[in-house]
Amino acid sequence: MAASISFGNWQQALDEIIESWENRKSKLFNTFQNLQDNESRLKFIFKNNLIRNIDWLQNYFETCDSWHGKSKVEAAFWKTKGNKYFQQRKFALAVDAYSQSCINAPSAEGDDLSLSLGNRSAALFHLKHYESCVIDIDRAISLSFPACSRQKLLARKTLALIKLGQRDEASKNLQTLKDFVESSNFSLKDQKRDEFLKEMASMELSVQALLEEPRCKKSINDFNPKPPKVFHGANQVVPQASQCLSLSYSTKKGRHLSANKSIPRGSTLIVEKPFAAVLLPDHYETHCHHCFLPLPLTYLGCKRCTMVRFCNEVCRDSAWSGFHSTECRYLDLLHSVGIAHLSLRVVLSAGLPFLLDFLDNQSKYRLSQDPSYLGLNSRGQYDHEYLTVFDLMTHEDSTERSDMLQYSLTAGLLLLTLAHSGLFSMLDGASNTAGKSAFDISSMILGTKAAPKDGVNLPPYMVKIGGLLLRHILQLVCNAHAITSIQTEPTSETARDAAVETNVSSTEQTRVATAIYPTASLMNHACDPTIVSSFIDKTLVVRTLKDVAEGDEIYNCYGPHYCRMDKEERQAILQSQYRFSCDCLACRGGDLDQRRFGAYRCPRCAGVLYTETCLECGFTADRATITHLKARAVECKKLFDNALSLMNALQFEAALAAFEKCRDQRREFLYKDHRDLALVEDAIARCYASQGDFCSAADHLYASVEFARSLYGPLSQEYGHELQKLAEVLFNAGRLRECVDVCEGCLRVLRDLYHPEHQVLREVKELLAEAENALLPQMSAG
Ligand SMILES: [Zn+2]
Ligand SMILES: [Zn+2]
Ligand SMILES: [Zn+2]
Ligand SMILES: [Zn+2]
């Protein structure tokens, strides 16, 4: 592990270039602005040595090979730490330490990895994670765990299989253990030998007992939900969508989807795998770099670097062959380009030879050049293939020139990275001319090799790929889709060790990755959308939020939702990012119903004082009053933030007092339905729950549940999630009958919005079953 990594900041480098060009009113800037296509823009970047002038880049590319590498020392450090925790019987901490040791252990040399895996399996056994224990033992043995102590692993595996009730496997493994004991590798002597043989005999008895029991149905396989089917079968033209949708085109709307028959709420309209997707760096330590699922305890590292983690060998190897072998050395740099990383991933997913062929022979791949046939392949289908990505909107014409310059420089950097990585050699036969000359060019760009006086000329294949990288960056600005996962707050280490349940569970949607879904991109925006998205790992599932009439267009919400923002704010966001002014029903209607959620309290009648006029009694506030109200809002926000930091510092009593003060003040000047009042009730509930007072927590949660119902509607996802939270707190408070009612209400709302095996639905169903179970003895006693 490199102690300190210093390299410049890409965004800062971009800002400096733009600033200097704007200051100098550079002629070059005008030349750049007049360029007509992406390939010319890329050529321009290198012709003018723009990237060469960024001084830290050369150093970065020269040293990136040595960053985040494996380290025997680091691996040994973590293993020792793990052993210490193990002796103290802090097994969860031991698992984490052994995992760190595995991540750092060089995979090619020595026994470090297999020994750490062996140790992790022991800690997992103590935590009763028997399946995980077996996984690690199999890995340790396949990595040639030292023969002299292999009996320990084989014995542990037999015990774990017995615990799992896997009678055939247990008996098979016991035989392997017996064979080992007979072999010359078995090295225990005297008393130790006797003890071990005794242990083995008792295992044999357990296996016997197991063999006489009726066969256990439980298999080792993990829960593995299948993606749902689309409503009424797959569409002929758009195979990822339902037959009940039609793909249409008009100059005003572009391509869009609409219903060709009436569709009820809760129907699955689209089930789509992303064309490409990248995990966000914040989740590298908690989610698989390949499938984006939360990491299991038995996660593995990359074979080369220490930065990314995988569920298992399958995820690790698919990521390596798909993209990570190219990206592994450059991850720091790729993080600094933000969403543009996904552009590189699109190119890697499609593959260089394919892309060059595609550009040269487009007519072979598409039905027609007509704009109404965009994305349709030669069979007339809008399918899961590169053409649909290529044809997404770029908004080139309306992109500001300084943005265009930034995107072009970033595309140039990505192209440089590809050239440096040696990827272009895949275009070669035996000669390796393309690979070599691309690498030479990367040296010229960086200035480690002399470049021609009139700038670097790129070979045609590099220009083409660079143009595509820029094209995809331009598309991502409007077409990138977040992959969210419902995250339950992680249980702290100590709590896990003491087997204590955490008391505050705050479930929220977290953005874990960014992806490109060409079929979902066909939906236009409305501030009051038709659909709701959820995910089965990377697969997007789109369901209807409401009944849809024949002929209605299907709308997605690109972010600005009418319940969360007022019209002006939404319009501004849609204009700056997506370049259109929204004309949806909510925008046309002016959101009259929504005003009360952001209104002051009328000093005369306690009604809705919106901007300066009361919607109920007509009272108009003067300027001084409005200024005063605004100042009070700012003051209360400070109070709220302060209370929040007290809560985060676990000072719950002080936090509670501060939140209550904030609520009382807000009640004085905010309308009773104001969203800030609901927020503070929610925070108060969390404070109570953190202190173990679930009864009070529940009482306060009822207020925020009611708020979610009136703001988002009685059938909304938000209301459903609030109900789930309330149900959990009621369960903990022992208010089981209420819990059952709330669970049932929650399921009525959410079962239409999520596919049946969605994590949230499973959790609520489990809670309901538990609550009903707990009620049984009470009922029979009563
Ligand atoms: Zn995975
Ligand atoms: Zn790696
Ligand atoms: Zn709108
Ligand atoms: Zn009034």
Short mmCIF file of C-alpha atoms in Angstrom, two decimals, residues 131 135 164 166 217-226:
data_model
loop_
_atom_site.label_atom_id
_atom_site.label_comp_id
_atom_site.label_asym_id
_atom_site.label_seq_id
_atom_site.Cartn_x
_atom_site.Cartn_y
_atom_site.Cartn_z
CA GLU A 131 -21.91 -21.73 4.51
CA ILE A 135 -16.61 -21.47 0.90
CA LEU A 164 -25.86 -27.19 7.90
CA GLN A 166 -25.77 -31.45 4.57
CA LYS A 217 -34.35 -29.88 2.00
CA LYS A 218 -32.16 -26.85 2.65
CA SER A 219 -29.49 -26.43 0.03
CA ILE A 220 -26.34 -24.37 0.16
CA ASN A 221 -27.50 -22.10 -2.63
CA ASP A 222 -28.10 -18.48 -1.71
CA PHE A 223 -31.34 -16.66 -2.29
CA ASN A 224 -31.30 -15.71 -5.94
CA PRO A 225 -34.32 -13.75 -7.20
CA LYS A 226 -35.29 -14.09 -10.84
#
